[in-house]
JSON list of C-alpha atoms in Angstrom, two decimals:
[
{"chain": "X", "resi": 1, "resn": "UNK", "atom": "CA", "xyz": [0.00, 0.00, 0.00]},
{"chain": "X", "resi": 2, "resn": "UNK", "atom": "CA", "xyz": [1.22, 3.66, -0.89]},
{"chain": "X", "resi": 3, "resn": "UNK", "atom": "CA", "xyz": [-0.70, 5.42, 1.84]},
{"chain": "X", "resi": 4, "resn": "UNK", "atom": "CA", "xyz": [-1.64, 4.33, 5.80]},
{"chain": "X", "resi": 5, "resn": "UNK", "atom": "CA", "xyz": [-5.12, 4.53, 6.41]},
{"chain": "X", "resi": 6, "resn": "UNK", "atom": "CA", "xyz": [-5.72, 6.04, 9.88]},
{"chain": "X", "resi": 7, "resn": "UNK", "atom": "CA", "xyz": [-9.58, 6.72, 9.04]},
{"chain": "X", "resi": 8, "resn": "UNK", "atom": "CA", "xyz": [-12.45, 5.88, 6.21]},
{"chain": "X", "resi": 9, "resn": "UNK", "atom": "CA", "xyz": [-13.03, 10.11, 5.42]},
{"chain": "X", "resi": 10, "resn": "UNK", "atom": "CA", "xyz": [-12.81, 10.98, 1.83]},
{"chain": "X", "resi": 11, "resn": "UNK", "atom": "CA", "xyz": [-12.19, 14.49, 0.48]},
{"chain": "X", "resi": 12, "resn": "UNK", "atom": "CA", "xyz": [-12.35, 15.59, -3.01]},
{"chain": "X", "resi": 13, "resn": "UNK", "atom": "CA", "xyz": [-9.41, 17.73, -4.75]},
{"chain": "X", "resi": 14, "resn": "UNK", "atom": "CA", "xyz": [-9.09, 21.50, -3.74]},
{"chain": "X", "resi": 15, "resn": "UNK", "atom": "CA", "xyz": [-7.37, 23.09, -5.99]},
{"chain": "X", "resi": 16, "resn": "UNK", "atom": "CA", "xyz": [-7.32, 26.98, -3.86]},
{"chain": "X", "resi": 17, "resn": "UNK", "atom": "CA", "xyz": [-7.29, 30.07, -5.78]},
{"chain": "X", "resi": 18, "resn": "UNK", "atom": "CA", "xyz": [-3.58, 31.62, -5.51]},
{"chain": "X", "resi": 19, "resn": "UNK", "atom": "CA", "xyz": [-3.52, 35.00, -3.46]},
{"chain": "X", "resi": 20, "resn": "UNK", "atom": "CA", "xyz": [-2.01, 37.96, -5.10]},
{"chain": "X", "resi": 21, "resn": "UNK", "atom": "CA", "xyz": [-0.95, 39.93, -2.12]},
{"chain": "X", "resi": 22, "resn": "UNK", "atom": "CA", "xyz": [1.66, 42.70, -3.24]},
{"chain": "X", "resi": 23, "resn": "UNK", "atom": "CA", "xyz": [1.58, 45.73, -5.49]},
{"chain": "X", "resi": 24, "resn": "UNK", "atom": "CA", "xyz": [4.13, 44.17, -7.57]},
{"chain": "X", "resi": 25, "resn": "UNK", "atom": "CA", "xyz": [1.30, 41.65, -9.32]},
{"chain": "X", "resi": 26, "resn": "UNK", "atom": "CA", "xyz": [-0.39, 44.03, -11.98]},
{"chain": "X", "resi": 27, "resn": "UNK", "atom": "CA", "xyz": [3.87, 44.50, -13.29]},
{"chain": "X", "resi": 28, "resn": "UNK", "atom": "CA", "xyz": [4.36, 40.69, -13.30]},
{"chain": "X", "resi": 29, "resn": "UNK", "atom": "CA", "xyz": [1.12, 39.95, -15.40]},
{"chain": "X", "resi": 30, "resn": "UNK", "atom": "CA", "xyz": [2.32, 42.46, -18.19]},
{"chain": "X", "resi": 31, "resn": "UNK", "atom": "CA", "xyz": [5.56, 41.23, -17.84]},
{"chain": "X", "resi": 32, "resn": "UNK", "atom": "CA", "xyz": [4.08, 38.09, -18.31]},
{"chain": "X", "resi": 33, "resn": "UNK", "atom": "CA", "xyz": [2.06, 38.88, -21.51]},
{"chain": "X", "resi": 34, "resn": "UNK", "atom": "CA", "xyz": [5.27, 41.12, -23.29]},
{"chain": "X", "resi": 35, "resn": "UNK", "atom": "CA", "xyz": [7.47, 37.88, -23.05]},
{"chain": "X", "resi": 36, "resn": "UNK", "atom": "CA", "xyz": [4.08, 35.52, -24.27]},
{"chain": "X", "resi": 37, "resn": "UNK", "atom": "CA", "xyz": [4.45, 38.41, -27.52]},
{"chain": "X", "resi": 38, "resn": "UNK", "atom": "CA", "xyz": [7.92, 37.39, -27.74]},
{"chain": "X", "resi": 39, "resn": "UNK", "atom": "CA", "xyz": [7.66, 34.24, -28.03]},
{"chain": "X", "resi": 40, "resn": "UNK", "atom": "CA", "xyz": [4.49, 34.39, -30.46]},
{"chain": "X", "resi": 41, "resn": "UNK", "atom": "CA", "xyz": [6.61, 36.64, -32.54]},
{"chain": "X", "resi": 42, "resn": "UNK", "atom": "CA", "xyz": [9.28, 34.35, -32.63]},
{"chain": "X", "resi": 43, "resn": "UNK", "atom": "CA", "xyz": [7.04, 31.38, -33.56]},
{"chain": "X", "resi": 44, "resn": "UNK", "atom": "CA", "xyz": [5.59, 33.22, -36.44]},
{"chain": "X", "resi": 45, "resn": "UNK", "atom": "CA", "xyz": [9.00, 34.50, -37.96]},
{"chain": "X", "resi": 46, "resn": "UNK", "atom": "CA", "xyz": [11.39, 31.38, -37.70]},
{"chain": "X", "resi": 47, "resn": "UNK", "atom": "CA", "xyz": [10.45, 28.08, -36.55]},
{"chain": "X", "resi": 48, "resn": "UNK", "atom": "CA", "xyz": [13.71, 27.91, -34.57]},
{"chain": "X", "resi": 49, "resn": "UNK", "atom": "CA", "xyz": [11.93, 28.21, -31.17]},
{"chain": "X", "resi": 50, "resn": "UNK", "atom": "CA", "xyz": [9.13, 25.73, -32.30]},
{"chain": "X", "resi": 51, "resn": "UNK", "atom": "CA", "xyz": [12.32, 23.24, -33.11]},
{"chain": "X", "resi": 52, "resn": "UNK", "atom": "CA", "xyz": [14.55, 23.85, -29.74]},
{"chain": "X", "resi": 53, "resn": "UNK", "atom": "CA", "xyz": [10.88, 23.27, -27.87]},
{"chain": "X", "resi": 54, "resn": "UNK", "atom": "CA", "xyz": [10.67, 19.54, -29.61]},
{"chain": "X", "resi": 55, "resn": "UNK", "atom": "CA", "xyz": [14.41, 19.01, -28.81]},
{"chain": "X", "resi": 56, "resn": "UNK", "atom": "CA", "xyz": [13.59, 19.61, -24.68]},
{"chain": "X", "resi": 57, "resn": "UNK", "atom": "CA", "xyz": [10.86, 17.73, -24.90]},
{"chain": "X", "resi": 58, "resn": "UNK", "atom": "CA", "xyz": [12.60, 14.88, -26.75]},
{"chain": "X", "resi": 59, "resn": "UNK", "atom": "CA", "xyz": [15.60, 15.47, -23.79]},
{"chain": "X", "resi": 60, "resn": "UNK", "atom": "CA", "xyz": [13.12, 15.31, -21.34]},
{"chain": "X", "resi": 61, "resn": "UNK", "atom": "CA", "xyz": [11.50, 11.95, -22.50]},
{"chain": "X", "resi": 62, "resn": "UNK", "atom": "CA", "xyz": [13.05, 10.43, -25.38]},
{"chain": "X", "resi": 63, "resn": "UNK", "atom": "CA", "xyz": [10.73, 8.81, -27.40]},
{"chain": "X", "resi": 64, "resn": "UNK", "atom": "CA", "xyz": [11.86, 4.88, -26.65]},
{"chain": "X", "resi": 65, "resn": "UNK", "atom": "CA", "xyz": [11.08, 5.75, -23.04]},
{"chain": "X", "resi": 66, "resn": "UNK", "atom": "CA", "xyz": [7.64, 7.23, -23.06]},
{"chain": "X", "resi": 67, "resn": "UNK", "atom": "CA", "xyz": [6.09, 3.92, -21.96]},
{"chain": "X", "resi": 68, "resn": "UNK", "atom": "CA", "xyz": [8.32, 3.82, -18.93]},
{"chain": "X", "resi": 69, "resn": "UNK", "atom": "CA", "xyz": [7.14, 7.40, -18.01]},
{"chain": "X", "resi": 70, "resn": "UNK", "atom": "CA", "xyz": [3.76, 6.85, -18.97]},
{"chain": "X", "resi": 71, "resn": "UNK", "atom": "CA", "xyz": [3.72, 3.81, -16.49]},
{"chain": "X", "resi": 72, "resn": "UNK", "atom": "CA", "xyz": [5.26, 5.76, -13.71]},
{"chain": "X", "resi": 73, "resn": "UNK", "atom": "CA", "xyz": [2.99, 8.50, -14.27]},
{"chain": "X", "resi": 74, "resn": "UNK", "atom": "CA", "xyz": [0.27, 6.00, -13.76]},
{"chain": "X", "resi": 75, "resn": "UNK", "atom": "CA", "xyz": [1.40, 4.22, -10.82]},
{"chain": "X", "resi": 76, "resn": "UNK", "atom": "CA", "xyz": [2.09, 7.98, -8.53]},
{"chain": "X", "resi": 77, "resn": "UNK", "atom": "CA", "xyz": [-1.20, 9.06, -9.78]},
{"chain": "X", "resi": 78, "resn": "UNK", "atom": "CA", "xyz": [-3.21, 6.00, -8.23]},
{"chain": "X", "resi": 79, "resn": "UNK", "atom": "CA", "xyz": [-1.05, 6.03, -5.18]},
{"chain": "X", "resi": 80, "resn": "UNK", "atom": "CA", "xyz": [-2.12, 9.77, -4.57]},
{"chain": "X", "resi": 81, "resn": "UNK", "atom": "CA", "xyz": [-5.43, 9.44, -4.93]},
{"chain": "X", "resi": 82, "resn": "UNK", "atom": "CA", "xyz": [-5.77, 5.69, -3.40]},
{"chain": "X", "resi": 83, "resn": "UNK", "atom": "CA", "xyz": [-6.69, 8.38, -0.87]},
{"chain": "X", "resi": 84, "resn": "UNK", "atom": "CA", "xyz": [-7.56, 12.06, -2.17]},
{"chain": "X", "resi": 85, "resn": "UNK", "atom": "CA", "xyz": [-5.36, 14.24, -0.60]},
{"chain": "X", "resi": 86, "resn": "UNK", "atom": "CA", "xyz": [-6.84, 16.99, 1.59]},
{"chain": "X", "resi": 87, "resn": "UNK", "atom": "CA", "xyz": [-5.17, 19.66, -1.13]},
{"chain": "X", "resi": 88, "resn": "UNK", "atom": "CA", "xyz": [-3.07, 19.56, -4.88]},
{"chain": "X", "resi": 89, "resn": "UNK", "atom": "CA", "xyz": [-1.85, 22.37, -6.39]},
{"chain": "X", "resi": 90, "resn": "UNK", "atom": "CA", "xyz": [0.08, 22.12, -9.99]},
{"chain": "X", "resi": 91, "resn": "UNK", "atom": "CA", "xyz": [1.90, 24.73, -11.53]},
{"chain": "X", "resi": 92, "resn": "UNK", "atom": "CA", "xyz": [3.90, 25.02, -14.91]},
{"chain": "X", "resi": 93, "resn": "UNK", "atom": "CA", "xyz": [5.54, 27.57, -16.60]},
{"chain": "X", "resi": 94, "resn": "UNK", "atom": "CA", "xyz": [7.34, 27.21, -20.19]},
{"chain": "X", "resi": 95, "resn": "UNK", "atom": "CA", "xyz": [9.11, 29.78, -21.38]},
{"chain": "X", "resi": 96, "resn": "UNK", "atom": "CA", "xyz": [10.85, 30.10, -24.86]},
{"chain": "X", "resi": 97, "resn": "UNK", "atom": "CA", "xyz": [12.96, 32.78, -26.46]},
{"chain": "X", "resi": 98, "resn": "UNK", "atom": "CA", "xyz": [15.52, 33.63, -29.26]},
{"chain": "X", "resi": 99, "resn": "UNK", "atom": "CA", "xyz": [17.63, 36.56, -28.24]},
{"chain": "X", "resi": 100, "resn": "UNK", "atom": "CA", "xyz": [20.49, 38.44, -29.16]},
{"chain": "X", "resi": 101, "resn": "UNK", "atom": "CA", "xyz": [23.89, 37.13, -27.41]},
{"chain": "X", "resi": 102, "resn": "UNK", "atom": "CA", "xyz": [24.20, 41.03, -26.28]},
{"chain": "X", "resi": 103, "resn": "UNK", "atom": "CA", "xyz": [20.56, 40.93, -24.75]},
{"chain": "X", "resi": 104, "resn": "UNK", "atom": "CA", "xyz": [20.86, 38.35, -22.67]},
{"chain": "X", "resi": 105, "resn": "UNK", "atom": "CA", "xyz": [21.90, 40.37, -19.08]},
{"chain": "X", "resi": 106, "resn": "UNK", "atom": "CA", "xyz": [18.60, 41.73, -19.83]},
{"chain": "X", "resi": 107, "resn": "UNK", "atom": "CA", "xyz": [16.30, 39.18, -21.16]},
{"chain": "X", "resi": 108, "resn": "UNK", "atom": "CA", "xyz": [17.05, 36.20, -19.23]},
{"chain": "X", "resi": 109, "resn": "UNK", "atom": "CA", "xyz": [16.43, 37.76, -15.96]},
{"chain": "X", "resi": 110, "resn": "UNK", "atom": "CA", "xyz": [13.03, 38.80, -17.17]},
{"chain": "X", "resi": 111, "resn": "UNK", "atom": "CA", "xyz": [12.36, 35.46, -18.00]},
{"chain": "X", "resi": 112, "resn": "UNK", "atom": "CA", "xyz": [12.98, 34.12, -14.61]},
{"chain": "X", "resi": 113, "resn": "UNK", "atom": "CA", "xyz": [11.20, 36.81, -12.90]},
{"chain": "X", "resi": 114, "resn": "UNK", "atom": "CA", "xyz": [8.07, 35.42, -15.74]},
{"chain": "X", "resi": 115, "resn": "UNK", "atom": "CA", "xyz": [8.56, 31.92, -14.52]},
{"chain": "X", "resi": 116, "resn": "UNK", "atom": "CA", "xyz": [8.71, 32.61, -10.67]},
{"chain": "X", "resi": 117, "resn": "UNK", "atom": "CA", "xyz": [5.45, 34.59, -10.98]},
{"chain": "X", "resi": 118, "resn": "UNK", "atom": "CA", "xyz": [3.99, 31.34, -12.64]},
{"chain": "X", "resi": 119, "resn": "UNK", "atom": "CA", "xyz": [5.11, 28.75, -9.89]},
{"chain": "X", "resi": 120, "resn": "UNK", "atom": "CA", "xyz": [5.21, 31.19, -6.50]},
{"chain": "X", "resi": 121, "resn": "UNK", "atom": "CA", "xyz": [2.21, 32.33, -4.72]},
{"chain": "X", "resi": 122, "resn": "UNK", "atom": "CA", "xyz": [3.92, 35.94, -4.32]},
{"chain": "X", "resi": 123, "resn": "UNK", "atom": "CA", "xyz": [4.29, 36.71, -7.61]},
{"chain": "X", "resi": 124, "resn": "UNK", "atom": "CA", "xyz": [7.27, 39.19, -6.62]},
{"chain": "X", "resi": 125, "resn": "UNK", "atom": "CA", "xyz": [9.22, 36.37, -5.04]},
{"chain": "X", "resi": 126, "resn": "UNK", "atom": "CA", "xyz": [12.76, 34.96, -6.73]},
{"chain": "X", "resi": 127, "resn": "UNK", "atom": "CA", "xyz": [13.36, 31.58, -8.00]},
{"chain": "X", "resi": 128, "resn": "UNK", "atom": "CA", "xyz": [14.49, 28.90, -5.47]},
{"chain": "X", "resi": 129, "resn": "UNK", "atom": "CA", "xyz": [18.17, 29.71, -5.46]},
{"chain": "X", "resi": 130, "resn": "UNK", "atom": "CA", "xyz": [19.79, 26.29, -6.52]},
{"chain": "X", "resi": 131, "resn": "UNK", "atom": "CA", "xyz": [17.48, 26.71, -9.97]},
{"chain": "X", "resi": 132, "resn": "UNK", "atom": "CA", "xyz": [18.45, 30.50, -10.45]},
{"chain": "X", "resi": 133, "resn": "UNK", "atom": "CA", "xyz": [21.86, 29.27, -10.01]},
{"chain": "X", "resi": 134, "resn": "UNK", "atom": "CA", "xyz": [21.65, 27.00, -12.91]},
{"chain": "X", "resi": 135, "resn": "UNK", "atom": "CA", "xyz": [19.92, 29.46, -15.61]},
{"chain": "X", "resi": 136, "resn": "UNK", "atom": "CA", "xyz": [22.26, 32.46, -14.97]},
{"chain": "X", "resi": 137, "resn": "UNK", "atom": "CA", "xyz": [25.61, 29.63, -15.70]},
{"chain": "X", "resi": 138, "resn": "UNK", "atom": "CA", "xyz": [23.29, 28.74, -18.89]},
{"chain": "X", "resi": 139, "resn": "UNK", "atom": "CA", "xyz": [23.18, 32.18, -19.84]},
{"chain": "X", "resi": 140, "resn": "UNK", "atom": "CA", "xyz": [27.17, 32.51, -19.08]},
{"chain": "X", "resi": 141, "resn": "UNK", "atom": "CA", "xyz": [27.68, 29.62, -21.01]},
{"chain": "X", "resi": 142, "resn": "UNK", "atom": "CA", "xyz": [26.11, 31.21, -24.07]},
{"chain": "X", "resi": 143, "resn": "UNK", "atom": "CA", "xyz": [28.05, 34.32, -23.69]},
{"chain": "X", "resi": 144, "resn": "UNK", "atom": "CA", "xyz": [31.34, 32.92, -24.65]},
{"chain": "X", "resi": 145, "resn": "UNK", "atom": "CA", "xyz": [29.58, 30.87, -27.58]},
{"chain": "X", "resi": 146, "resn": "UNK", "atom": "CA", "xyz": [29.22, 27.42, -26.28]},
{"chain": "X", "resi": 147, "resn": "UNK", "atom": "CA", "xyz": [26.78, 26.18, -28.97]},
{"chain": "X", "resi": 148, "resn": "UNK", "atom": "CA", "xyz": [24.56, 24.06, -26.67]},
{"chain": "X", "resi": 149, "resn": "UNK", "atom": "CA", "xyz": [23.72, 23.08, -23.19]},
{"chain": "X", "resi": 150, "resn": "UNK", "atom": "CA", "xyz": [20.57, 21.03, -22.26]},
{"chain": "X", "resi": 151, "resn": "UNK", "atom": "CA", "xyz": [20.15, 20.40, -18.11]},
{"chain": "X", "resi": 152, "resn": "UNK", "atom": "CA", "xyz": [17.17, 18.11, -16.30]},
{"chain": "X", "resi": 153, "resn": "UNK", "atom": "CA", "xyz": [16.33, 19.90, -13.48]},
{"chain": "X", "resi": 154, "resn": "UNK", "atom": "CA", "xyz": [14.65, 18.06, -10.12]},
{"chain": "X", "resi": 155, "resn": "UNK", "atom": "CA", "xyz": [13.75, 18.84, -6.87]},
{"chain": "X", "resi": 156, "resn": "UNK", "atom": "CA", "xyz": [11.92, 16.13, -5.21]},
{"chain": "X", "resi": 157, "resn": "UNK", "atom": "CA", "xyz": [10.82, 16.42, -1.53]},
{"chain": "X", "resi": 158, "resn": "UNK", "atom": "CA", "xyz": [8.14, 13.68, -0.34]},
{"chain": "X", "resi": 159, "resn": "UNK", "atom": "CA", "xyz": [7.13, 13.65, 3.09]},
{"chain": "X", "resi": 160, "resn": "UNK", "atom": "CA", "xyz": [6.11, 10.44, 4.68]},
{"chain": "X", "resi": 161, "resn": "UNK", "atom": "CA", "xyz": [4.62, 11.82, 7.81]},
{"chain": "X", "resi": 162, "resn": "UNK", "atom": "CA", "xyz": [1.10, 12.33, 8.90]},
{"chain": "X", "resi": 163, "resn": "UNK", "atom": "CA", "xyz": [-0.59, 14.97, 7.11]},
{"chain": "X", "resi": 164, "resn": "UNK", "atom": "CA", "xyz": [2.87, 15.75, 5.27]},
{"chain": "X", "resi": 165, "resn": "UNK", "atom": "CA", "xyz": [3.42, 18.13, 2.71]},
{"chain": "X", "resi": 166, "resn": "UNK", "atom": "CA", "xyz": [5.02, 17.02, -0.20]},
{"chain": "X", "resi": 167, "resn": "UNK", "atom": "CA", "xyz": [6.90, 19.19, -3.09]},
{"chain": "X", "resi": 168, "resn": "UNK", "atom": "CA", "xyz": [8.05, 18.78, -6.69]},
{"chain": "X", "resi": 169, "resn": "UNK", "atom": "CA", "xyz": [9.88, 20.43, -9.13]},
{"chain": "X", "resi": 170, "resn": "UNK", "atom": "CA", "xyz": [10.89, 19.34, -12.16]},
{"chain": "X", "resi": 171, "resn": "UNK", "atom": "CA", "xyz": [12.18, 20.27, -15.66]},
{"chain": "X", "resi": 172, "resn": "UNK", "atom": "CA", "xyz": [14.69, 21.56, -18.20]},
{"chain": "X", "resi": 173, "resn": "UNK", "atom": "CA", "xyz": [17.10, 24.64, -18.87]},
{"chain": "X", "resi": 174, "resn": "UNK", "atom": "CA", "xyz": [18.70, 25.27, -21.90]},
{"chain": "X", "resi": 175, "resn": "UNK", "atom": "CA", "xyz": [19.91, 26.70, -25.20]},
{"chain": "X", "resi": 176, "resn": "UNK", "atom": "CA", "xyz": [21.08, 26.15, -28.74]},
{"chain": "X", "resi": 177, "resn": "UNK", "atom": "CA", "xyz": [22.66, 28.26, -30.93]},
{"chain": "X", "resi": 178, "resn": "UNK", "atom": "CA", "xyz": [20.78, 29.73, -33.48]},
{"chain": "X", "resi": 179, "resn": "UNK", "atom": "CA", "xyz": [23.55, 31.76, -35.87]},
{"chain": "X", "resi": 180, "resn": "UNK", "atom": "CA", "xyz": [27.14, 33.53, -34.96]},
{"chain": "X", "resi": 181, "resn": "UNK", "atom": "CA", "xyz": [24.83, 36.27, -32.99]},
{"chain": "X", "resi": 182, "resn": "UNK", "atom": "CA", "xyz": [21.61, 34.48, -31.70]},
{"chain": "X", "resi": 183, "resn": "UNK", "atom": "CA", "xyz": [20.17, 31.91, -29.36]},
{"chain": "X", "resi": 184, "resn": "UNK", "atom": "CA", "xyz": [16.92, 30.18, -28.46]},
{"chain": "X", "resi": 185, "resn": "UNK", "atom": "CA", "xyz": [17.01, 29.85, -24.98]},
{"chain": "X", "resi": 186, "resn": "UNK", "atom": "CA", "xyz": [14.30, 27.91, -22.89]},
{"chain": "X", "resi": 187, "resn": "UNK", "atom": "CA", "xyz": [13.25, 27.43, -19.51]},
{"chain": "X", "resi": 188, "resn": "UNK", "atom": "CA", "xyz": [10.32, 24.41, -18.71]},
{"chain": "X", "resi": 189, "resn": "UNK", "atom": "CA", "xyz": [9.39, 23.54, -15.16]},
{"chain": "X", "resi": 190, "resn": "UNK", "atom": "CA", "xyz": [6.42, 20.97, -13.65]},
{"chain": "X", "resi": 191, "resn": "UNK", "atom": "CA", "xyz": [5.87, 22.01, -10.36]},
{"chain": "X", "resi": 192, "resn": "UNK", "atom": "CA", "xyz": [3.35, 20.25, -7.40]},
{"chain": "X", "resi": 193, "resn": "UNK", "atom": "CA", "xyz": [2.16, 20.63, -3.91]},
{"chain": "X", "resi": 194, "resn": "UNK", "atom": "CA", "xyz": [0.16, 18.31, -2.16]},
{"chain": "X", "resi": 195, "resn": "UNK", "atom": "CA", "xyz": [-1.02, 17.48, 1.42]},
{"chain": "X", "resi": 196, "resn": "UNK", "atom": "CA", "xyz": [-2.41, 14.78, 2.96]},
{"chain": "X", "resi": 197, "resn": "UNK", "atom": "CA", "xyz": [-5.06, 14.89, 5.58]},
{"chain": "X", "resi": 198, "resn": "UNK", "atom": "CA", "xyz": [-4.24, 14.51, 8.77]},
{"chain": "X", "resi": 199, "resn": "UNK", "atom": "CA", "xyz": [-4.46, 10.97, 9.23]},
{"chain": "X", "resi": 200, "resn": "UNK", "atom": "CA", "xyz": [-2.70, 9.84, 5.86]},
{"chain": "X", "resi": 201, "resn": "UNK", "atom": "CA", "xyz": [0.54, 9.34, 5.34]},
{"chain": "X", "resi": 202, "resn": "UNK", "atom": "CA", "xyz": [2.69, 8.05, 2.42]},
{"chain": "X", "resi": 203, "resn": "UNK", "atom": "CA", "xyz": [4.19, 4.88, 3.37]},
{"chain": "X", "resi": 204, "resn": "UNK", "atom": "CA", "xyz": [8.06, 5.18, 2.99]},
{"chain": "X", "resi": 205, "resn": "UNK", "atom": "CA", "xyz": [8.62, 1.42, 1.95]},
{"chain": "X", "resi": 206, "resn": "UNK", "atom": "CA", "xyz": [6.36, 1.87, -1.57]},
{"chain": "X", "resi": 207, "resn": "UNK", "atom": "CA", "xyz": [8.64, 1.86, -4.52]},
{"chain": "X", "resi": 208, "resn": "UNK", "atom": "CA", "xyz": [6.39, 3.61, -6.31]},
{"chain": "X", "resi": 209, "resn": "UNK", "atom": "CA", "xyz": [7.88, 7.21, -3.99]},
{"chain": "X", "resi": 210, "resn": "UNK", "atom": "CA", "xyz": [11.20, 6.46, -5.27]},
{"chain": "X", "resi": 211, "resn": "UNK", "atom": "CA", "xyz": [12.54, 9.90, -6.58]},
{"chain": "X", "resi": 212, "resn": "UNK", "atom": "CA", "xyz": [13.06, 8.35, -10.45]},
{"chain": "X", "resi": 213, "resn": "UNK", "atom": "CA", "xyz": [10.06, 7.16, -10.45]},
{"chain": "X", "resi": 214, "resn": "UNK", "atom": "CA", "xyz": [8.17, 11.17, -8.97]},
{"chain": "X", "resi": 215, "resn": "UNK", "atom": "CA", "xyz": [10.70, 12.57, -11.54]},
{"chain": "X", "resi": 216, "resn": "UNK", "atom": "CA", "xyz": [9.00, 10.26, -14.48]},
{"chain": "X", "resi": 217, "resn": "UNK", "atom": "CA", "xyz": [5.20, 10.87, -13.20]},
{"chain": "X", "resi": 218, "resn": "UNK", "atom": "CA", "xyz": [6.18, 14.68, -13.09]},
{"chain": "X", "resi": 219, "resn": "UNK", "atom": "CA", "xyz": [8.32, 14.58, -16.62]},
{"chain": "X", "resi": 220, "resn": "UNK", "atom": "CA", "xyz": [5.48, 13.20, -18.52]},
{"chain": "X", "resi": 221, "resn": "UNK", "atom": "CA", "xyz": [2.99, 15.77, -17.16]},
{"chain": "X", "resi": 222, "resn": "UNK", "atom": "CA", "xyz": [4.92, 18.54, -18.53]},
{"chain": "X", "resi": 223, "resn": "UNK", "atom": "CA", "xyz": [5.60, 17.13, -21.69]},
{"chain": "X", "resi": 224, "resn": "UNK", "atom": "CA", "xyz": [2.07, 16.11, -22.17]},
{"chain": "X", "resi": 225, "resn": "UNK", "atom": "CA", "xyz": [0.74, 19.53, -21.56]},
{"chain": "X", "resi": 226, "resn": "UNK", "atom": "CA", "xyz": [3.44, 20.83, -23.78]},
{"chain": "X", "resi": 227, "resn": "UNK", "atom": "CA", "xyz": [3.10, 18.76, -26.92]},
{"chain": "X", "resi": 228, "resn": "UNK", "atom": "CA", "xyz": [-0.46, 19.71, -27.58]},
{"chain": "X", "resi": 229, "resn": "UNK", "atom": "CA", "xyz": [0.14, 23.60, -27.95]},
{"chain": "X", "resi": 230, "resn": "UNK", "atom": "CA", "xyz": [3.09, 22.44, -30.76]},
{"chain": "X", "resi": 231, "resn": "UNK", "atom": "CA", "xyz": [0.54, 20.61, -32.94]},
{"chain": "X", "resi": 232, "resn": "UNK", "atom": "CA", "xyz": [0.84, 16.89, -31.65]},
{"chain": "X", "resi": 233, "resn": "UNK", "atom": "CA", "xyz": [-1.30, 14.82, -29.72]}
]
């Protein structure tokens, strides 16, 4: 068994509106929207961002695999809800871009401050530091022409105690050159919260908690949800 029954109470999914509480939120929103223009623009003038978006989903999940993640993702799915948890929240945030190599100082930080407003609940917060770490060396890396980096990115924190809360992050960072002067540089993240109730918790022994196999339920959610807007089912 996944979970440890401590009572027979069911609850159904509550998925709780997210509170804007600074003055910072109207900013984010049409910071937000100008980078969604970007990227439209870019779609619509050179199908380089379209491409780089099938390569990190094909680095994400490559194709001989998808059974293996599709299985995993089926396997956490029934173990949450063998008992619904008393709240779920998911969040994801995809953001891609070509740029100029002497824009990036100012467009990759706007990007991140896009994403965090996506996955935080104060949409003024920063990204957790380990992951801003990891996109400002990506956008180093392009500065002195390194033609591509692609980086998995995972954060997986179950909790196995009564009523625990339990957090994941997962997802990809990277770039590829376009020409001598340009880059298409992408950020994708899968993030999820859930609690259980108070008498449920996850029971540590399961295999099916096993960080690879979280990272694979969580990997094929994001690609799922992104292959759709490209065109495929």
């Amino acid at each position: 068994m996944a979970n440890t029954v401590y009572d027979s109470a069911g609850q159904d999914l509550q998925d709780k509106p997210r509170q804007q509480t600074n003055t910072m939120t109207i900013l984010i929103v049409g910071l937000v929207s100008v980078l969604s223009y970007w990227a439209y623009q870019a779609r619509y003038d050179d199908q380089s961002v379209v491409k780089y978006e099938m390569q990190m989903i094909d680095h994400m999940i490559p194709a001989q695999d998808l059974h293996l993640y599709k299985q995993a993702h089926d396997q956490v799915y029934s173990a949450i809800y063998s008992i619904a948890p008393k709240s779920r929240k998911v969040r994801k945030s995809h953001k891609v871009l070509r740029m100029n190599l002497n824009k990036i100082d100012d467009a990759v930080p706007l990007m991140m401050k896009a994403v965090a407003a996506e996955l935080y609940d104060d949409s003024d917060a920063p990204l957790d530091g380990g992951l801003a770490n990891k996109i400002k060396s990506h956008a180093e890396f392009a500065k002195i022409k390194i033609q591509s980096i692609k980086e998995k990115y995972s954060n997986i924190n179950i909790s196995f105690e009564k009523g625990g809360k339990s957090h994941i992050v997962v997802g990809m960072i990277g770039y590829q050159a376009v020409n001598e002067d340009e880059i298409v540089f992408g950020i994708s993240l899968y993030q999820e919260d859930w609690q259980e109730k108070e008498y449920v918790k996850l029971n540590q022994k399961a295999d099916v908690w096993q960080d690879a196999n979280i990272e694979k339920f969580a990997y094929y959610l994001l690609c799922r949800s992104l292959k759709p807007s490209l065109g495929y089912e």
